[in-house]
Short mmCIF file of C-alpha atoms and ligand atoms in Angstrom, two decimals:
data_model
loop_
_atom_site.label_atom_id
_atom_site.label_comp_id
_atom_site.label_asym_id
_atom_site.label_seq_id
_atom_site.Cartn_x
_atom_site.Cartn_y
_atom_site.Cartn_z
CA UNK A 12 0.77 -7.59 22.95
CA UNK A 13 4.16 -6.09 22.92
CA UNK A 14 5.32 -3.10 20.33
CA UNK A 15 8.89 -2.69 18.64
CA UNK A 16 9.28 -0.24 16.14
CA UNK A 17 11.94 -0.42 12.97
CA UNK A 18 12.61 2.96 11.64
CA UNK A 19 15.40 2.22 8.93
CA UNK A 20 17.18 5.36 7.42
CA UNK A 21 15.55 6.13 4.44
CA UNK A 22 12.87 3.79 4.27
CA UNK A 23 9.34 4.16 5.84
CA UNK A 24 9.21 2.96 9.27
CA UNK A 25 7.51 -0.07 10.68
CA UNK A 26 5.27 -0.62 13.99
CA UNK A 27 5.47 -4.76 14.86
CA UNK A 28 2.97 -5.75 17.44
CA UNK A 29 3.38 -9.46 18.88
CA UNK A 30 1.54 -11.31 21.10
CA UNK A 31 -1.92 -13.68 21.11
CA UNK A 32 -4.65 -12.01 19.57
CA UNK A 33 -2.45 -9.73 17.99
CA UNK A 34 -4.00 -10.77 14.64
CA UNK A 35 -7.53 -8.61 15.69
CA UNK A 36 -5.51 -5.61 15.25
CA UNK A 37 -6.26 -5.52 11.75
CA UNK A 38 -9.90 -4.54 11.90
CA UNK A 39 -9.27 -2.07 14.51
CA UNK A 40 -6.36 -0.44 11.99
CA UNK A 41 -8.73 -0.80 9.18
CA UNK A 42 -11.70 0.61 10.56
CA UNK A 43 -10.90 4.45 9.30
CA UNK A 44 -12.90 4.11 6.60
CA UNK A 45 -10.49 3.90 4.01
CA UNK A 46 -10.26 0.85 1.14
CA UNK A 47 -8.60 -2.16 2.27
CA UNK A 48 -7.03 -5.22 -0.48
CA UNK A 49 -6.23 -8.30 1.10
CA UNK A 50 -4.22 -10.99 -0.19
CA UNK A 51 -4.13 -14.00 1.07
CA UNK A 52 -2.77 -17.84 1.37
CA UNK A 53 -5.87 -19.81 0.33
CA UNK A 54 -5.21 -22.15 3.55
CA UNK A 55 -5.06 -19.93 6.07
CA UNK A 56 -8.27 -17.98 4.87
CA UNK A 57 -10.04 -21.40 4.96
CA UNK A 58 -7.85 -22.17 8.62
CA UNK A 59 -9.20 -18.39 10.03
CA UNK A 60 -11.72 -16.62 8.68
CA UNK A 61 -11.66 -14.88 11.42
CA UNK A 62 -8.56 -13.22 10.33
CA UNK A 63 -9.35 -11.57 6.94
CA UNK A 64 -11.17 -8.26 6.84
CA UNK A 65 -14.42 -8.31 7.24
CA UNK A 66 -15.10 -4.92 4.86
CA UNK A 67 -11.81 -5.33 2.44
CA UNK A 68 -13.23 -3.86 -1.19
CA UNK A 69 -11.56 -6.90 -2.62
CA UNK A 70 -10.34 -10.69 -1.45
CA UNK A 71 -7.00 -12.49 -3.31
CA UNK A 72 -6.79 -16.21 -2.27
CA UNK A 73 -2.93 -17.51 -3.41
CA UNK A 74 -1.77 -20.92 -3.18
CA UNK A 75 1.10 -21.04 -0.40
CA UNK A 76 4.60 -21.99 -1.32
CA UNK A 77 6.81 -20.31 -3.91
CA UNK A 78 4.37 -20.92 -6.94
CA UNK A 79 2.89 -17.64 -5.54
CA UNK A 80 6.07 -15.69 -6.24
CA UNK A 81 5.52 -15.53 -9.83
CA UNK A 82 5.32 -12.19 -12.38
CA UNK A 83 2.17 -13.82 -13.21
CA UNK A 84 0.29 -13.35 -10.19
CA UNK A 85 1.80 -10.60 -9.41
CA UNK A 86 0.19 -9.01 -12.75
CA UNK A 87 -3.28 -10.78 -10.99
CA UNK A 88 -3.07 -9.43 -8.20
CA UNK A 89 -2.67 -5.19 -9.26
CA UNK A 90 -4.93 -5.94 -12.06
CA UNK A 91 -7.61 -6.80 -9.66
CA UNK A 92 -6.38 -3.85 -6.91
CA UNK A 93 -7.17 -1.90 -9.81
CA UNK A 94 -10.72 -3.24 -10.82
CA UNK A 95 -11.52 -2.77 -7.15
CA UNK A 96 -10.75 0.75 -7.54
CA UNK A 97 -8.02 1.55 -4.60
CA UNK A 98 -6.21 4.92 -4.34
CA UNK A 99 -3.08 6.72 -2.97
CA UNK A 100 -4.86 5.94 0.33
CA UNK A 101 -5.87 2.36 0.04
CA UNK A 102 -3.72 -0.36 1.58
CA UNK A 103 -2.88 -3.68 1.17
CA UNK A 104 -3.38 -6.91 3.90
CA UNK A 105 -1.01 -9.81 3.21
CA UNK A 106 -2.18 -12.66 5.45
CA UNK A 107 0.36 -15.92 5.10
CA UNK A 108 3.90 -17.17 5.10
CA UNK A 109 6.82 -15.38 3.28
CA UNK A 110 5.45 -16.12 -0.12
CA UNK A 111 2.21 -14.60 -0.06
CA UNK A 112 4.12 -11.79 1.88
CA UNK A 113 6.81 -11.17 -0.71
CA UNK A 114 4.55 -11.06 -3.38
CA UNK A 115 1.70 -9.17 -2.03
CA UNK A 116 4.25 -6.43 -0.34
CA UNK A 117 5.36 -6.39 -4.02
CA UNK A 118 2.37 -5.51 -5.37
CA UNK A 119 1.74 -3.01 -2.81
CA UNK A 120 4.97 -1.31 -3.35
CA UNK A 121 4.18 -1.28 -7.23
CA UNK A 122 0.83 -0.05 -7.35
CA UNK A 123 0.42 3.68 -7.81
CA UNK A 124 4.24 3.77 -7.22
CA UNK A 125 3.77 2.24 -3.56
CA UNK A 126 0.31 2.14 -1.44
CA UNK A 127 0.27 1.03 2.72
CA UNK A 128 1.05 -2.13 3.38
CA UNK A 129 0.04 -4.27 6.69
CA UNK A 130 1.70 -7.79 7.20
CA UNK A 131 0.37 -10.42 9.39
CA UNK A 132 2.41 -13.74 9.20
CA UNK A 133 1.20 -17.11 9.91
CA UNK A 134 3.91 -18.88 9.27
CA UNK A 135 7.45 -18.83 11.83
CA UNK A 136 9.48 -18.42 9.04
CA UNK A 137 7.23 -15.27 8.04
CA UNK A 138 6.88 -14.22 11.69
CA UNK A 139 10.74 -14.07 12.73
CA UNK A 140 12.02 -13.18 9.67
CA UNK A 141 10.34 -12.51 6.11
CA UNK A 142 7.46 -9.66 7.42
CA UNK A 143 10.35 -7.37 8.99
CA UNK A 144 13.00 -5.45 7.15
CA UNK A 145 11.23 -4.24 3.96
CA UNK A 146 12.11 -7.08 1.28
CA UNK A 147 9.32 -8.05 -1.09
CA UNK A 148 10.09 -9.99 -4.52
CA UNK A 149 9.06 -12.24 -7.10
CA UNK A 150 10.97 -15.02 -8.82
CA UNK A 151 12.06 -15.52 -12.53
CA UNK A 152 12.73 -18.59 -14.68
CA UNK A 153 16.57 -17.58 -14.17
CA UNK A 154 16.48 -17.67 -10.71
CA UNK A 155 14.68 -16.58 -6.80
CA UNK A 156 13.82 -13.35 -5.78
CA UNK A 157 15.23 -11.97 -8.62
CA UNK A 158 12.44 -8.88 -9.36
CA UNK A 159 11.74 -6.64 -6.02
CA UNK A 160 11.47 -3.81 -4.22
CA UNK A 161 11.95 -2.42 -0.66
CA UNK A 162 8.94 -1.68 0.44
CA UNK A 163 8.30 -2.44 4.53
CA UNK A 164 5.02 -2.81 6.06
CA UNK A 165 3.56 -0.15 8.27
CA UNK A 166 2.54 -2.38 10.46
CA UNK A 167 3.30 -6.27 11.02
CA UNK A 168 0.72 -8.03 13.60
CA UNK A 169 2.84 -10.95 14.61
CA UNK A 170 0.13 -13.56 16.47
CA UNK A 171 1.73 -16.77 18.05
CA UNK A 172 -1.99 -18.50 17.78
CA UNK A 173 -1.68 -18.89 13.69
CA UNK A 174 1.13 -21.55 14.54
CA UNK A 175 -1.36 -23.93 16.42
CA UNK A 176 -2.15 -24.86 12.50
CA UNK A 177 0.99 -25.16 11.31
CA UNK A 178 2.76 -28.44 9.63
CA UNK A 179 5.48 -29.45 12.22
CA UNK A 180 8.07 -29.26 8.56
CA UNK A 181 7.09 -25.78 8.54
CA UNK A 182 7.50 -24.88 12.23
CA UNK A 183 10.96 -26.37 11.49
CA UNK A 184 11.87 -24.48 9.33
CA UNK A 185 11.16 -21.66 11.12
CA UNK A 186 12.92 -22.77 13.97
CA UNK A 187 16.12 -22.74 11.41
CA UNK A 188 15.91 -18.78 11.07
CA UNK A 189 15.06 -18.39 14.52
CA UNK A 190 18.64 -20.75 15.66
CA UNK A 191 20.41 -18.62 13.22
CA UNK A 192 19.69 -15.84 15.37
CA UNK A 193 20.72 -16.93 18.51
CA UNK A 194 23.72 -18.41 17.28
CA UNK A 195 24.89 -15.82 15.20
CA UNK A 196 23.17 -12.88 17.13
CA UNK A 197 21.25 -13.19 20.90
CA UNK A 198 23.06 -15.28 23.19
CA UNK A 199 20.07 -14.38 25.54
CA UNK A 200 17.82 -15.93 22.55
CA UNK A 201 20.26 -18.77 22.55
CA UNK A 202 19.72 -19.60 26.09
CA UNK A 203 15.73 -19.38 25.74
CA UNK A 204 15.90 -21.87 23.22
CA UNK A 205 17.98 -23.95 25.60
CA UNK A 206 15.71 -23.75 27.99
CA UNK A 207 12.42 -23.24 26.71
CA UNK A 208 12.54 -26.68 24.32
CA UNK A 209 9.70 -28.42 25.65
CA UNK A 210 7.46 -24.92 25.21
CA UNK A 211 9.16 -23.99 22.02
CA UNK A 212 7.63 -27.46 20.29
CA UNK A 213 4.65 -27.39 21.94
CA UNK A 214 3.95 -24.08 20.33
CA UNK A 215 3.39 -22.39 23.51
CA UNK A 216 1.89 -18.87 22.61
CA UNK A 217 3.34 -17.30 25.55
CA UNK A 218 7.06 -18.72 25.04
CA UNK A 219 6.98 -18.82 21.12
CA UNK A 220 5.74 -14.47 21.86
CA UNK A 221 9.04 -14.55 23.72
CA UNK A 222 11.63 -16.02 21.26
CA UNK A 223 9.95 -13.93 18.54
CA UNK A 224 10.27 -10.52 20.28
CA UNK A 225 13.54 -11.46 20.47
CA UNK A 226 14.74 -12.51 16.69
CA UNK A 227 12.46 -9.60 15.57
CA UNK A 228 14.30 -7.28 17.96
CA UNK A 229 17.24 -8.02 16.85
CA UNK A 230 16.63 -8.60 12.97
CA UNK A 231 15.39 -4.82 14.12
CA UNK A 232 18.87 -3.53 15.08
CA UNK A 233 20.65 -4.90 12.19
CA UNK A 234 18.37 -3.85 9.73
CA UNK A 235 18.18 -0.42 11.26
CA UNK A 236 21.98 -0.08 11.01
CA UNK A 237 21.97 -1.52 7.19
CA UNK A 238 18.72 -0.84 5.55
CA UNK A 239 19.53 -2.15 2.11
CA UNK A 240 22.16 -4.95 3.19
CA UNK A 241 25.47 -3.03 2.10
CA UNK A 242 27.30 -4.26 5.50
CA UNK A 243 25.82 -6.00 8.78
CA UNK A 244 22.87 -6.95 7.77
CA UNK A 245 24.69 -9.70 5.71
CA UNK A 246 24.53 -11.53 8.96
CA UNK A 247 21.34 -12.52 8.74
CA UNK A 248 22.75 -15.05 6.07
CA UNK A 249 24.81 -17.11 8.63
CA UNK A 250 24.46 -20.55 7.02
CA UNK A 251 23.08 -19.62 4.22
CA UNK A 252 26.12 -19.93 1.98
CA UNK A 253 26.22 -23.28 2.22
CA UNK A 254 22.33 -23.84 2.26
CA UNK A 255 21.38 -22.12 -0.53
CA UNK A 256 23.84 -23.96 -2.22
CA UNK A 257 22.68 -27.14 -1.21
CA UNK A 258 18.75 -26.41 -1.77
CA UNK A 259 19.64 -25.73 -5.50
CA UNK A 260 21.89 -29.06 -5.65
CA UNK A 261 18.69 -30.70 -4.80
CA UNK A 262 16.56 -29.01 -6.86
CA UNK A 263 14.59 -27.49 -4.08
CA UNK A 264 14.02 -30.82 -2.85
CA UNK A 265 15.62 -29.90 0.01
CA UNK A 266 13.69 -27.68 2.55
CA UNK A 267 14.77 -24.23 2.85
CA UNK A 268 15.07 -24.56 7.05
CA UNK A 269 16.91 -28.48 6.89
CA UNK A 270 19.31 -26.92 3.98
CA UNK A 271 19.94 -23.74 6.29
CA UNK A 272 20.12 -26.04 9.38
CA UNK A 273 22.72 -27.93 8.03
CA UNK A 274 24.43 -24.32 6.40
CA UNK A 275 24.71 -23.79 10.25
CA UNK A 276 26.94 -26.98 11.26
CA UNK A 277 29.17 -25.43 8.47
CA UNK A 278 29.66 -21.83 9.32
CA UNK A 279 30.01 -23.54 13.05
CA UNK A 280 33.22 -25.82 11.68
CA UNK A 281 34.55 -23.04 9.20
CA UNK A 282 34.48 -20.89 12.85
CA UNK A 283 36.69 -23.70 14.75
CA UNK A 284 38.53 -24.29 11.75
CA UNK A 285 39.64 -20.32 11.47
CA UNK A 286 40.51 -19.97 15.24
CA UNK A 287 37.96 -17.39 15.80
CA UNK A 288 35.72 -19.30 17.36
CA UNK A 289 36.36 -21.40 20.58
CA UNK A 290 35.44 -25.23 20.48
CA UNK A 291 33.17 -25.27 23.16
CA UNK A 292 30.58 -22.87 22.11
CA UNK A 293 30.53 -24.21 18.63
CA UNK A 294 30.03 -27.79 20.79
CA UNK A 295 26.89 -25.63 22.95
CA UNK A 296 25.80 -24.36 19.33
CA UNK A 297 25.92 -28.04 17.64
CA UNK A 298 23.91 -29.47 20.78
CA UNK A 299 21.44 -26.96 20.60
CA UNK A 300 20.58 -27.52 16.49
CA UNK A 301 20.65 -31.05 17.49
CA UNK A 302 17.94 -30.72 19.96
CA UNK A 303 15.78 -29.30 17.69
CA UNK A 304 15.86 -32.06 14.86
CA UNK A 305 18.63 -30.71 12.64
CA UNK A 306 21.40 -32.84 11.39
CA UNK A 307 25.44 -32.66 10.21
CA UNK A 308 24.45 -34.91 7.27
CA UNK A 309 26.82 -35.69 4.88
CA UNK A 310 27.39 -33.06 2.11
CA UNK A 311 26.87 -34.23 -1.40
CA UNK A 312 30.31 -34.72 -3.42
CA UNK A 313 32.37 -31.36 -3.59
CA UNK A 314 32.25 -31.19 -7.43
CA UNK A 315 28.72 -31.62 -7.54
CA UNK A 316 27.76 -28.97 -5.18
CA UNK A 317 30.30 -26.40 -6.49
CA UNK A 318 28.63 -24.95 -9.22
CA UNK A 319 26.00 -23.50 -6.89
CA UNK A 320 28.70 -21.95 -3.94
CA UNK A 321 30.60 -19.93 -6.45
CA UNK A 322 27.45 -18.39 -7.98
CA UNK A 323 26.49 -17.20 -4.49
CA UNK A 324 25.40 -13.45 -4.78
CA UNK A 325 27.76 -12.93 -1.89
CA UNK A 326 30.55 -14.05 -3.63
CA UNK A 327 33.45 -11.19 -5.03
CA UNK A 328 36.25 -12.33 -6.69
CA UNK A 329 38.00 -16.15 -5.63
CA UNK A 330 36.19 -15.58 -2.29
CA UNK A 331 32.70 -15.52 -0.93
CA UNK A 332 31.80 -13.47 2.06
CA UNK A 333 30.72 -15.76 4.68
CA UNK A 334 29.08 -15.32 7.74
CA UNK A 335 31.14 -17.25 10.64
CA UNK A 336 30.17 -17.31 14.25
CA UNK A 337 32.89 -16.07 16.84
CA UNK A 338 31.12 -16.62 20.03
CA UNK A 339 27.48 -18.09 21.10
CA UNK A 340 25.44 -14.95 20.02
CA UNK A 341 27.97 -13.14 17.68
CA UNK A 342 29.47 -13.68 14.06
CA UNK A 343 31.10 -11.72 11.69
CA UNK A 344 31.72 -11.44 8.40
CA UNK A 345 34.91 -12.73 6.31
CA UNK A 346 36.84 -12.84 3.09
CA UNK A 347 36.86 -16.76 2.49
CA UNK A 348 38.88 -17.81 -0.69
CA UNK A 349 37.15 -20.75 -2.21
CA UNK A 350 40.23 -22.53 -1.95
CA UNK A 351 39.57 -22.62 1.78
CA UNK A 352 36.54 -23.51 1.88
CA UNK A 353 36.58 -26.44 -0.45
CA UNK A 354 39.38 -27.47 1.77
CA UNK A 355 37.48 -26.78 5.02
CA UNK A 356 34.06 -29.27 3.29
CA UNK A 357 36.15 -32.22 2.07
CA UNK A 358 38.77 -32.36 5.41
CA UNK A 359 37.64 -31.35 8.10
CA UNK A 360 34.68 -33.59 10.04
CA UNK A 361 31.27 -31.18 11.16
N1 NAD B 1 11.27 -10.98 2.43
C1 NAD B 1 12.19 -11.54 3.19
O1 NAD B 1 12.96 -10.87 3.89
C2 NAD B 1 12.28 -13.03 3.24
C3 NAD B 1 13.07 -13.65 4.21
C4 NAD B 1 13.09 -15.05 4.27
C5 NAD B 1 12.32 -15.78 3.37
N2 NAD B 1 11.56 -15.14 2.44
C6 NAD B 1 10.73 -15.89 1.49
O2 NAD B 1 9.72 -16.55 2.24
C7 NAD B 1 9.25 -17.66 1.48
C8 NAD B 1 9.03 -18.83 2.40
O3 NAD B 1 8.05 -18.45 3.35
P1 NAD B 1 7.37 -19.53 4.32
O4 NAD B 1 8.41 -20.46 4.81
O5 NAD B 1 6.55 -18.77 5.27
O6 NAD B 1 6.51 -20.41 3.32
P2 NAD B 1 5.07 -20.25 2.62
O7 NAD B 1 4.61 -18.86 2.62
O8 NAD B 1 5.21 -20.93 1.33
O9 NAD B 1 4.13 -21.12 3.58
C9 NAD B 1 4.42 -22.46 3.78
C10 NAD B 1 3.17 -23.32 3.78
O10 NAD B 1 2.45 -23.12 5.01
C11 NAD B 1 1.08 -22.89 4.73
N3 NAD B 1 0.61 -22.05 5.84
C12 NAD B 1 0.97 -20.77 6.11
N4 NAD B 1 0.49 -20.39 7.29
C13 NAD B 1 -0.19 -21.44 7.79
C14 NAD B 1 -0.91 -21.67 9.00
N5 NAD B 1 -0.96 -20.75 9.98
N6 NAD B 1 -1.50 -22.87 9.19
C15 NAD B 1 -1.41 -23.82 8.23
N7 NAD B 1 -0.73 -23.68 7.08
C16 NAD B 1 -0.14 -22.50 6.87
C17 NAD B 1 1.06 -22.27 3.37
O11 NAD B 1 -0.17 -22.50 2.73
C18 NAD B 1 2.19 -23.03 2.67
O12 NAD B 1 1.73 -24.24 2.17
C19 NAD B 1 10.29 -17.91 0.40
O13 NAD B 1 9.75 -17.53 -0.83
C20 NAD B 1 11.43 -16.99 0.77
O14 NAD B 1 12.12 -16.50 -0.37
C21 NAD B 1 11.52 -13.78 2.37
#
């Protein structure tokens, strides 16, 4: 089990521990005989017993997926923190994906003003991306992730095993945040998931360990620099733009990772199409989110998916800030007028 640490300006620091087994951390952490909540997704409780506290004062079970997210359960879930009677010095286990995560590291920043919080993911999604950097929320009728706090985890035990259960959709669209990564940020990450396919898909403890170390390392370094997402960490939304866009259009239809994958294709052709990125790495980069089952499809009509790019909450002004690669392993962020970018989805091919 390998250690990073995030220790973002002004917010409480994290300690991430990855690796197999990682996962039997938790009753070793929890055995200093203070009161420990967990919260959990009701699958993965049934999936691993083995990974809920065995002396936790009081047990949540929360469907997966984002009906967890809602004010709802979050009002559930501190009213019962509260019959089980925890204090200033009682903390707060969120076993699951990002959903149970975001709303349980919600509830954990809002009771008594903010009580510990330990994260272990078991989804890849949660692993590489959703348990690090401090952002917990709820949604609202008017829209995601709209009611939240920053409130990271003091510790997140990241354990490759939880995978072995996961739905191949779901390991995809991990794999979407974790390509995002490597294309916008590691081109050593890049080249692991070149080589290490085969591994990657097969779940491979010791290889998936790898790849997460490093997307968590460097989600780590960005967040670190940008804490609350005034600058660089922006870049963790390469091909998001476009994807969140198209997973409204389709009323959520579409899968978070397949609307992201295809965001990617995008930010890939907006690159090539700006001159500051050179044709053969976006070629490399197009290869690469081929291999792993993601596809250039067709975008729906322009006018139809409109609507939802200009109300992107990245958007200022006529333009939208958007994330575009300039090499395999870097991007940056630019000023692109909608004009342009309309022009850039209806003319030029992916
Ligand atoms: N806080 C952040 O920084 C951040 C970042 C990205 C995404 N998110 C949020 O994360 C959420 C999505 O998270 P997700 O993709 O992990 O989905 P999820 O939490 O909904 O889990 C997906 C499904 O997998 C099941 N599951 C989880 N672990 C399993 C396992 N080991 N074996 C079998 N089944 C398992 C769950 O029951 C659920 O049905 C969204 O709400 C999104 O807004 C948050």
């Amino acid at each position: 089990v390998i250690e990073l640490r995030c220790a973002p300006a002004g917010l409480p620091p994290s300690r991430i521990s990855i690796g197999t087994g990682a996962r039997h951390l938790t009753a070793e952490r929890a055995r200093d005989g203070r009161s420990w909540f967990a919260i959990a997704d009701r699958r993965v409780a049934e999936l691993w017993p083995d990974a809920l506290l065995p002396r936790a004062v009081g047990v949540e079970l929360l469907p997966g997926g984002e009906g967890a997210k809602t004010v709802a359960v979050l009002e559930r879930l501190l009213r019962a923190m509260a019959r089980a009677g925890l204090d200033r010095d009682s903390g707060v286990l969120a076993l699951g994906g990002g959903a149970v995560g975001d709303v349980a590291g919600l509830a954990a920043a809002l009771y008594l003003r903010g009580i510990e919080l330990v994260q272990v993911p078991t989804t890849l999604l949660a692993m590489a991306d959703s348990s690090v950097g401090g952002k917990t929320a709820v949604d609202l009728l008017e829209g995601k992730n709209l009611a939240g706090a920053w409130w990271p985890a003091s510790e997140v035990l990241v354990d490759p095993e939880f995978l072995r259960t996961l739905p191949d959709a779901e390991v995809h669209a991990g794999l979407a945040e974790v390509l995002k990564v490597a294309i916008g940020l590691d081109a050593e990450l890049f080249g692991l998931c070149e080589r290490g396919r085969p591994a990657i898909l097969a779940r491979e403890p010791g290889v998936i360990a790898a790849i997460l170390e490093r997307a968590i390392a460097a989600k780590v370094r960005i967040v670190e620099q940008d804490p609350r997402e005034s600058g660089p960490r922006r870049l963790l939304n390469l091909g998001h733009t476009l994807g969140h866009a198209l997973e409204a259009h389709s009323g959520y239809a579409l899968s978070h990772g397949a609307a992201v994958g295809r965001g990617l294709f995008t930010a890939l052709q907006v690159g090539v199409h700006l001159g500051v990125l050179d044709r053969a790495h976006a070629t490399r980069a197009k290869a690469l989110l081929e291999a792993y089952g993601f596809a250039a499809d067709p975008l729906p009509p322009l006018d139809a998916l409109w609507p939802f790019l200009v109300r992107d909450k990245k958007r200022t002004g006529n333009a939208v800030r958007f994330v575009v690669p300039t090499a395999i392993g870097r991007s940056e962020v630019r000023p692109l007028p909608l004009a342009e970018l309309a022009t850039i989805l209806t003319t030029v091919a992916p």
